[in-house]
Coordinates of C-alpha atoms in Angstrom, one line a residue:
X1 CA 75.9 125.4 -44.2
X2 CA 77.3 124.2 -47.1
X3 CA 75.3 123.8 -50.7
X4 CA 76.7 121.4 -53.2
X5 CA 76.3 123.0 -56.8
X6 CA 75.9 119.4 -58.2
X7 CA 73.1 117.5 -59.6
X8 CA 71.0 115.5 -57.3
X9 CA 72.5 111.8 -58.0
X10 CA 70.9 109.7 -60.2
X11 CA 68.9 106.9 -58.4
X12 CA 70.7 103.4 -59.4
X13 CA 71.7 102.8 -56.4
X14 CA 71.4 99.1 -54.8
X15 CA 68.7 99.5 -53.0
X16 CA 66.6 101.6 -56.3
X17 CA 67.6 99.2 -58.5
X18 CA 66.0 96.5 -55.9
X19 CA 63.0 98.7 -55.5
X20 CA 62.9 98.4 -59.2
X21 CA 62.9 95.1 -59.7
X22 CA 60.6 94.6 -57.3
X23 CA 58.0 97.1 -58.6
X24 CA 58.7 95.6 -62.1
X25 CA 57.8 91.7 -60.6
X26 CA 54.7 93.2 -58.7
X27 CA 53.3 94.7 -61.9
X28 CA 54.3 91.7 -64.4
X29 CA 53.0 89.2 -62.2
X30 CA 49.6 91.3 -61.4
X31 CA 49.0 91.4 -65.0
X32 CA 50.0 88.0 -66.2
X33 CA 47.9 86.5 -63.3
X34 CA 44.6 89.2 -64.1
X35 CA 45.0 87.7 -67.9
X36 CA 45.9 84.2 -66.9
X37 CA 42.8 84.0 -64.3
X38 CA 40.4 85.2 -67.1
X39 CA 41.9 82.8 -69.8
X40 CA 41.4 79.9 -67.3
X41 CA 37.9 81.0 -65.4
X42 CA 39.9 81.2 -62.1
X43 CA 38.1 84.1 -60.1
X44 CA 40.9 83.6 -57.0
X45 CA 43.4 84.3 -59.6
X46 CA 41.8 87.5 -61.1
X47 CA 41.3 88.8 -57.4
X48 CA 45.3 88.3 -57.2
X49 CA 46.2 90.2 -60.0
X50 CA 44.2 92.9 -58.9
X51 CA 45.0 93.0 -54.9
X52 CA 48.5 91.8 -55.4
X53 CA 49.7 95.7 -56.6
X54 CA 47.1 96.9 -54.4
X55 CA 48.8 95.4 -51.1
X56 CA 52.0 96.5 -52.6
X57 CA 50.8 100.1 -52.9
X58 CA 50.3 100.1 -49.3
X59 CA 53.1 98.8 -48.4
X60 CA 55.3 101.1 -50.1
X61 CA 53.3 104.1 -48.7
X62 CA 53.8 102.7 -45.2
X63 CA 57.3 102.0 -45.5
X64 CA 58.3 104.9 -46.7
X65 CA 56.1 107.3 -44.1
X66 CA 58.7 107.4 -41.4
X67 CA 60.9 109.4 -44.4
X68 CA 58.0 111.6 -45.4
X69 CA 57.3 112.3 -41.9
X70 CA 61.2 113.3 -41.1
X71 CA 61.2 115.4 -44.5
X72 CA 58.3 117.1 -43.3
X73 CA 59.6 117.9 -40.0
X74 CA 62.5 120.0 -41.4
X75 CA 62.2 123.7 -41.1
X76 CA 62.1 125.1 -44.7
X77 CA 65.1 127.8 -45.9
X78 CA 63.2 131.3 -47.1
X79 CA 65.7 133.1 -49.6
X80 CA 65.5 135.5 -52.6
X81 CA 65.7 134.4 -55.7
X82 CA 65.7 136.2 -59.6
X83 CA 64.0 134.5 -62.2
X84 CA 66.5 133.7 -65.2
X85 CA 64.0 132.1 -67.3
X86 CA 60.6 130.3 -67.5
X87 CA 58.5 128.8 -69.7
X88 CA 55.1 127.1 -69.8
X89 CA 55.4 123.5 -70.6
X90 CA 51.7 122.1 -69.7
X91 CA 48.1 122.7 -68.1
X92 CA 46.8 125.4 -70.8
X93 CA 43.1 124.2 -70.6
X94 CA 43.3 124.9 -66.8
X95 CA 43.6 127.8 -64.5
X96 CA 46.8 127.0 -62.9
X97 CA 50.1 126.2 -65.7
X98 CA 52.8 124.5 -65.3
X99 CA 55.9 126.2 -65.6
X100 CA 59.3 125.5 -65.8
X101 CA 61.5 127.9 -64.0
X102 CA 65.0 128.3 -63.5
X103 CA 66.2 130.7 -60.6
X104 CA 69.2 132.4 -59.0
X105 CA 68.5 131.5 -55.2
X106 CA 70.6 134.2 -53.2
X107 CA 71.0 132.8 -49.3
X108 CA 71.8 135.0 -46.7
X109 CA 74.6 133.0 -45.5
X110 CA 75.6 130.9 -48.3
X111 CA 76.9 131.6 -52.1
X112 CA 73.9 131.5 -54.2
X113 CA 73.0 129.0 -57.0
X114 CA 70.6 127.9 -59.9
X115 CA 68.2 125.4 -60.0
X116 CA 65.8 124.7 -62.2
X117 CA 61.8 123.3 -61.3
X118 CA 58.5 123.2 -62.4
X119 CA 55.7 124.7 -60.3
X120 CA 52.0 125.2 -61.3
X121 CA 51.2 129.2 -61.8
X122 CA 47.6 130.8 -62.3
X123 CA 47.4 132.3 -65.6
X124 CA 46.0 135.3 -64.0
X125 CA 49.7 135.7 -62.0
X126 CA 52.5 134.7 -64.9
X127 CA 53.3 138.6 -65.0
X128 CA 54.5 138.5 -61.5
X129 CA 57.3 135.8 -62.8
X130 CA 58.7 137.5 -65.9
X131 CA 62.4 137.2 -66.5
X132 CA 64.2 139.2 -63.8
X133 CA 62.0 139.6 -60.9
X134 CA 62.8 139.1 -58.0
X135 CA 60.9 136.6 -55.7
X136 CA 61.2 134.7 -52.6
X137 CA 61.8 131.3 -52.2
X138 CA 61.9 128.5 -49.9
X139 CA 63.6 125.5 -49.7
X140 CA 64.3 122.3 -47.5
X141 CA 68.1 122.8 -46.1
X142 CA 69.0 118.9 -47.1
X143 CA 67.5 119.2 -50.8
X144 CA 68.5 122.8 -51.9
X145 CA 67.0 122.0 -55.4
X146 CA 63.2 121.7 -54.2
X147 CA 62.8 124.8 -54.6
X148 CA 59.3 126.7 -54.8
X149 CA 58.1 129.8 -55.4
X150 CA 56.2 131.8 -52.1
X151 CA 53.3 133.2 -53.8
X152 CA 52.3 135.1 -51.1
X153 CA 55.7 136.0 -48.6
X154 CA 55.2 137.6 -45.3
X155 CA 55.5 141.8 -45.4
X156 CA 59.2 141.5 -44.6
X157 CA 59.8 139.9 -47.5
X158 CA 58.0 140.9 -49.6
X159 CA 59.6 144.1 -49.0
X160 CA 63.1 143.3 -49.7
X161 CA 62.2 141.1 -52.7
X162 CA 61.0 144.6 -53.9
X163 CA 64.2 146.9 -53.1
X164 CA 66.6 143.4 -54.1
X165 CA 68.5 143.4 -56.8
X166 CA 70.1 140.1 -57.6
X167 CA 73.0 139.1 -60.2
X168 CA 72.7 135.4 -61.7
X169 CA 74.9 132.8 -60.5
X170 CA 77.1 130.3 -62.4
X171 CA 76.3 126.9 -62.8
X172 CA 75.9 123.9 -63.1
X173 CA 71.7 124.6 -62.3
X174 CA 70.6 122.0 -59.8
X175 CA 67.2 120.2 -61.0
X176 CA 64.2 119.6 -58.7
X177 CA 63.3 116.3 -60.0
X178 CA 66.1 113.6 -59.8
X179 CA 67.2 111.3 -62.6
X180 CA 66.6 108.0 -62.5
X181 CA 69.7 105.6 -63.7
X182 CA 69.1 103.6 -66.9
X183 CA 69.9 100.4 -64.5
X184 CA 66.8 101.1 -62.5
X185 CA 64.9 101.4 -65.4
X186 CA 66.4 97.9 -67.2
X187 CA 65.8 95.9 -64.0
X188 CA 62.0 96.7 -63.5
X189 CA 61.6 95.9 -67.0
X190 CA 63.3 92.7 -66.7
X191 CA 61.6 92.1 -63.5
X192 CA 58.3 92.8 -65.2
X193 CA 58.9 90.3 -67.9
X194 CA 60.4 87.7 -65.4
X195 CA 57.2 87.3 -63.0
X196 CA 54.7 87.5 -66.2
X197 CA 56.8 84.6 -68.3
X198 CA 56.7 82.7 -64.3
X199 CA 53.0 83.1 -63.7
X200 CA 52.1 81.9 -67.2
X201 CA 54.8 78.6 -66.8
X202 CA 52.9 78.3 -63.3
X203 CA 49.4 77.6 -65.2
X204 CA 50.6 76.6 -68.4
X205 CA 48.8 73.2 -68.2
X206 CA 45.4 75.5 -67.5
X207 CA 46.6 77.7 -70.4
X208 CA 47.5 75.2 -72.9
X209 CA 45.7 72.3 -72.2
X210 CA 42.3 73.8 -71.9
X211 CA 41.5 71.5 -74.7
X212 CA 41.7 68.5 -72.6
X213 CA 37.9 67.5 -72.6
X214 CA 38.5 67.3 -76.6
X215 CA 40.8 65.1 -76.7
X216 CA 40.1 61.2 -75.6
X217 CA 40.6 60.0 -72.4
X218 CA 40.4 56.9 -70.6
X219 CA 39.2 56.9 -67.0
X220 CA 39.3 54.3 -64.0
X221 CA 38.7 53.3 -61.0
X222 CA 39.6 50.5 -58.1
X223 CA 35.3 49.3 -58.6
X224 CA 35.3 50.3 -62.9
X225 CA 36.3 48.4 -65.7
X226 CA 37.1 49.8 -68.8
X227 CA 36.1 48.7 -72.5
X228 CA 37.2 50.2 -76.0
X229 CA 34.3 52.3 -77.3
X230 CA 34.2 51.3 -81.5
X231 CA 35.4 54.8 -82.6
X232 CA 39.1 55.6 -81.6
X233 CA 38.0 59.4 -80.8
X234 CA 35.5 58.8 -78.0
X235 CA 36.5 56.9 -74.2
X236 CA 33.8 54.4 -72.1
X237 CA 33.6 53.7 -68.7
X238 CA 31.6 51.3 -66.8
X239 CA 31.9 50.6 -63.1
X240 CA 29.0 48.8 -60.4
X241 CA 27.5 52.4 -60.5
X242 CA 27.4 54.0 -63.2
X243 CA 28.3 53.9 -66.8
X244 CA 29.8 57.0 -69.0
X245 CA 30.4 57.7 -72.9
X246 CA 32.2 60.6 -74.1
X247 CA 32.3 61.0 -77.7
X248 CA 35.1 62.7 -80.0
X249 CA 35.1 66.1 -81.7
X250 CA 32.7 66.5 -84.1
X251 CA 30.3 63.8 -83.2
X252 CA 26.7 64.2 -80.7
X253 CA 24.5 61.4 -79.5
X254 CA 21.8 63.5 -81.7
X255 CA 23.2 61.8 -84.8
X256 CA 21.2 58.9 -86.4
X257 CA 22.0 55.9 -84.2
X258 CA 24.8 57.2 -81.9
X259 CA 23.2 57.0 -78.3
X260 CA 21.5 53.7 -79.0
X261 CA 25.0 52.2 -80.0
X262 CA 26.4 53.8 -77.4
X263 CA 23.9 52.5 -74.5
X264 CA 24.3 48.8 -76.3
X265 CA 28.4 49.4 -75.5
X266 CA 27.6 50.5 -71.8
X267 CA 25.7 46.9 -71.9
X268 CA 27.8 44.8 -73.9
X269 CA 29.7 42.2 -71.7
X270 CA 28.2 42.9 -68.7
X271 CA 25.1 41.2 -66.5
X272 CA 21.8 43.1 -67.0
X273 CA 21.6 46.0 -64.7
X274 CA 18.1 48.3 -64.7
X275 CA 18.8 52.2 -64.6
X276 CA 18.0 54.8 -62.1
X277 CA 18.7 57.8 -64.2
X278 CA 19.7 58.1 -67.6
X279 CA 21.5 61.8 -68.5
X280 CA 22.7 62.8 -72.5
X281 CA 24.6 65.7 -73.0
X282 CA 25.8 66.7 -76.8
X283 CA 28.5 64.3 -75.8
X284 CA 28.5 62.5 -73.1
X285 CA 25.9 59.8 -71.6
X286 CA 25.7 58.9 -68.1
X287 CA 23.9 56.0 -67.0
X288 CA 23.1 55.3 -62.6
X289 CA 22.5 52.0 -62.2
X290 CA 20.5 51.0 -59.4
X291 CA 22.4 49.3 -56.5
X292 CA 21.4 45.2 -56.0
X293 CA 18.9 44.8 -53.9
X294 CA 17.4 48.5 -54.0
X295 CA 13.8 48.9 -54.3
X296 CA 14.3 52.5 -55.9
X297 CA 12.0 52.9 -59.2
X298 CA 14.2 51.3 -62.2
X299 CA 13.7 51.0 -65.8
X300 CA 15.1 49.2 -68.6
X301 CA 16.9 51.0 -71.3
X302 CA 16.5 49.2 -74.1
X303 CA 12.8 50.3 -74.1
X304 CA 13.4 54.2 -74.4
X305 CA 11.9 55.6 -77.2
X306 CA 15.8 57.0 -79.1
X307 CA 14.3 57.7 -81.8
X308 CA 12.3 60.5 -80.9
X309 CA 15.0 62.3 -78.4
X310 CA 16.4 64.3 -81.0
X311 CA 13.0 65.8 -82.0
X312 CA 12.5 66.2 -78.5
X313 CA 15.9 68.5 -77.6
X314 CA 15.0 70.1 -81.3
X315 CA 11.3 71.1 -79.8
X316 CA 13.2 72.5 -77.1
X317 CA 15.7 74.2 -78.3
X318 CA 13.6 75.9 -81.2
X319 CA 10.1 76.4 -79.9
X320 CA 10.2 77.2 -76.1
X321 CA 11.8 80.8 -76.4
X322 CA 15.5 80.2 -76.4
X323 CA 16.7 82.2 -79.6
X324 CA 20.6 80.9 -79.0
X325 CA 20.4 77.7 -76.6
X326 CA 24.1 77.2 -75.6
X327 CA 23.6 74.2 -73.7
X328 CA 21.1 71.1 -73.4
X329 CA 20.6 68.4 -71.5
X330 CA 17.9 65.2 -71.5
X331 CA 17.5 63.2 -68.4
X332 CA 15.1 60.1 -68.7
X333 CA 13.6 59.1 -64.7
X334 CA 11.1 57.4 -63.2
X335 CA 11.4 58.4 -59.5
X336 CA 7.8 60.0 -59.6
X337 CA 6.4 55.8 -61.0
X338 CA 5.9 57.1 -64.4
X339 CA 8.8 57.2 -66.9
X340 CA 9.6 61.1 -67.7
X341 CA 11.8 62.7 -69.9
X342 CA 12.5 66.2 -69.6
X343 CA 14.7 68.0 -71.8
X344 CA 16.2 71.5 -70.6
X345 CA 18.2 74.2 -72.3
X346 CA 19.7 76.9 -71.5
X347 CA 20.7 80.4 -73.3
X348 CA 20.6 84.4 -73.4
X349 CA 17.0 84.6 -72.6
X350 CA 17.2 81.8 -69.9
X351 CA 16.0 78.1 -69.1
X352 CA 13.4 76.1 -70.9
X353 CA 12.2 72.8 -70.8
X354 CA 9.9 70.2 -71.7
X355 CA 8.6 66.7 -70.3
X356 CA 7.9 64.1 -72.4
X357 CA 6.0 60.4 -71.4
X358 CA 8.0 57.3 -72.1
X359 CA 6.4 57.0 -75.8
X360 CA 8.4 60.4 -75.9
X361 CA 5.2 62.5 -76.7
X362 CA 5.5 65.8 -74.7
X363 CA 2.8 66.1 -72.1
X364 CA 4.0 69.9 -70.3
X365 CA 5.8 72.5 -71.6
X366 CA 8.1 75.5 -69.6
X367 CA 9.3 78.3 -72.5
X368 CA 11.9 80.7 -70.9
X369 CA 11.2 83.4 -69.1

């Protein structure tokens, strides 16, 4: 057998630099879509970017097990070796340090050679490995430079390592650990920025136009008519079934006025029609109508008591429990015969609500618990 004194080749070949750009893609677009998917709400998307380099991982392991299992199969080299140098480069707060050798390995049958390697030493043994002891080594007969240390040989060789007397070899010193080509190392990085700048032009409507509910919009359908609302920052729909008015940044249907006008606009134009449900929202009314003909339990809305619904959602946004409500929402009903309206909001501490009579004085109260 013949052993090569040259480095182990540096990895840029086609297929590493593939590899590379490939693991640089996985992890680019496992991240962008983790970030993306929180940005956006999407839990399918956040489950991606965490099993996507997950599935890759086990690929990789099972594609390259056939190798592993070959490598392992071969029958190790033993050889003595002299220690030309070592030193500690890591794993002080531990037992066991890491140690950077570099060794004459003396074959029986072949010239001998350096290499140089790291393996992890006890602290209680780093006399045994002082410069110019002889020691026995093993390696794999393909891959002369994975060398290690036997910490404990067999008697026979122990023996000779004792009675040996080895001189050091010429290099160049063979390393355990091969370098990895600059190319390998550009195309993961570009492949890392490539699938992250493709995931985020995948959902850069979700991304950028989160805003979308802000910003006025018109909406219709085959059975809906549309009209202008009187403010250029809010949109109005009206169909046979319902009605809708979304109002612009930095207006609510609590201000003075705002949901009266805005059920008048719903109205305007159109023949009477009596309401099953009525639902406000800081900005958005809906209105059910009832269909023709139905006996369901209807009321009118232009005798709801507007005035007192923003004392009402005050009442229960201040005095049922609900330190920081985020959300509220007023529904006005008669499905029970009696007109109710109930008022609900929601925050850290929970849900609360109120009911309220159609004269709007509150007859039960639910504080948050």
């Amino acid at each position: 057998m013949t052993i090569t004194t040259s480095a182990p080749p540096a990895r840029s070949t086609p297929v590493a630099i593939a590899l590379g750009f490939l693991t640089g893609g996985v992890i680019g677009a496992s991240l962008a879509a983790f970030v993306v998917g929180c940005v956006i709400g999407s839990v399918p998307l956040c489950v991606a970017g965490v099993g996507l380099p997950t599935v890759y991982g086990l690929l990789f392991l099972l594609a390259g097990a056939p190798r592993r299992a070959r490598e392992a199969a071969v029958v190790p080299r033993t050889a003595l070796a002299v220690v030309e140098s070592r030193e500690a480069v890591g794993g002080a707060a531990t037992s066991d340090v890491a140690v950077r050798f570099d060794l004459t390995v003396a074959p029986d049958d072949v010239p001998a050679y350096r290499v140089a390697f790291s393996q992890d030493i006890h602290l209680a043994d780093l006399p045994d490995y002082r410069q110019g002891v002889v020691v026995v080594a093993q390696y794999p007969p393909d891959r002369p430079w994975r060398v290690r240390i036997v910490k404990r040989p067999t008697p026979e060789w122990e023996e000779r390592a004792a009675d040996a007397r080895l001189d050091s070899a010429p290099g160049p010193v063979l390393v355990s650990e091969s370098s990895e080509g600059c190319g390998v190392g550009f195309v993961r990085l570009f492949g890392l920025l490539l699938a992250a700048a493709a995931v985020v032009l995948l959902f850069r409507a979700d991304l950028f136009d989160g805003d979308a509910s802000d910003k006025p919009q018109v909406s219709s359908s085959s059975t809906s008519t549309s009209a202008p609302s009187s403010s250029s920052s809010s949109s109005m729909v009206v169909s046979s079934a319902y009605g809708t008015v979304t109002l612009g940044p930095n207006q609510s249907f609590l201000d003075r006025g705002q949901l009266r006008k805005a059920v008048g606009l719903l109205t305007k134009g159109t023949e009477a029609r009596t309401a099953l449900t009525v639902v406000v929202q800081d900005r958005l009314l809906s209105i059910v109508y009832a269909p023709t003909g139905s006996q369901a339990p209807t009321f009118d809305r232009d005798s709801l008591p507007y005035d007192r619904f923003p004392a009402l959602v005050e009442e229960a946004r201040s005095g049922l429990g609900v330190s920081s409500p985020k959300t509220w929402q007023l529904t006005v009903e008669r499905l029970t015969g009696s007109l109710t309206i109930r008022v609900v909001v929601t925050g850290a501490e929970g849900t609360a609500s109120l009911e309220a009579n159609g004269q709007g004085k509150v007859v039960r109260r639910a504080p948050a618990r």
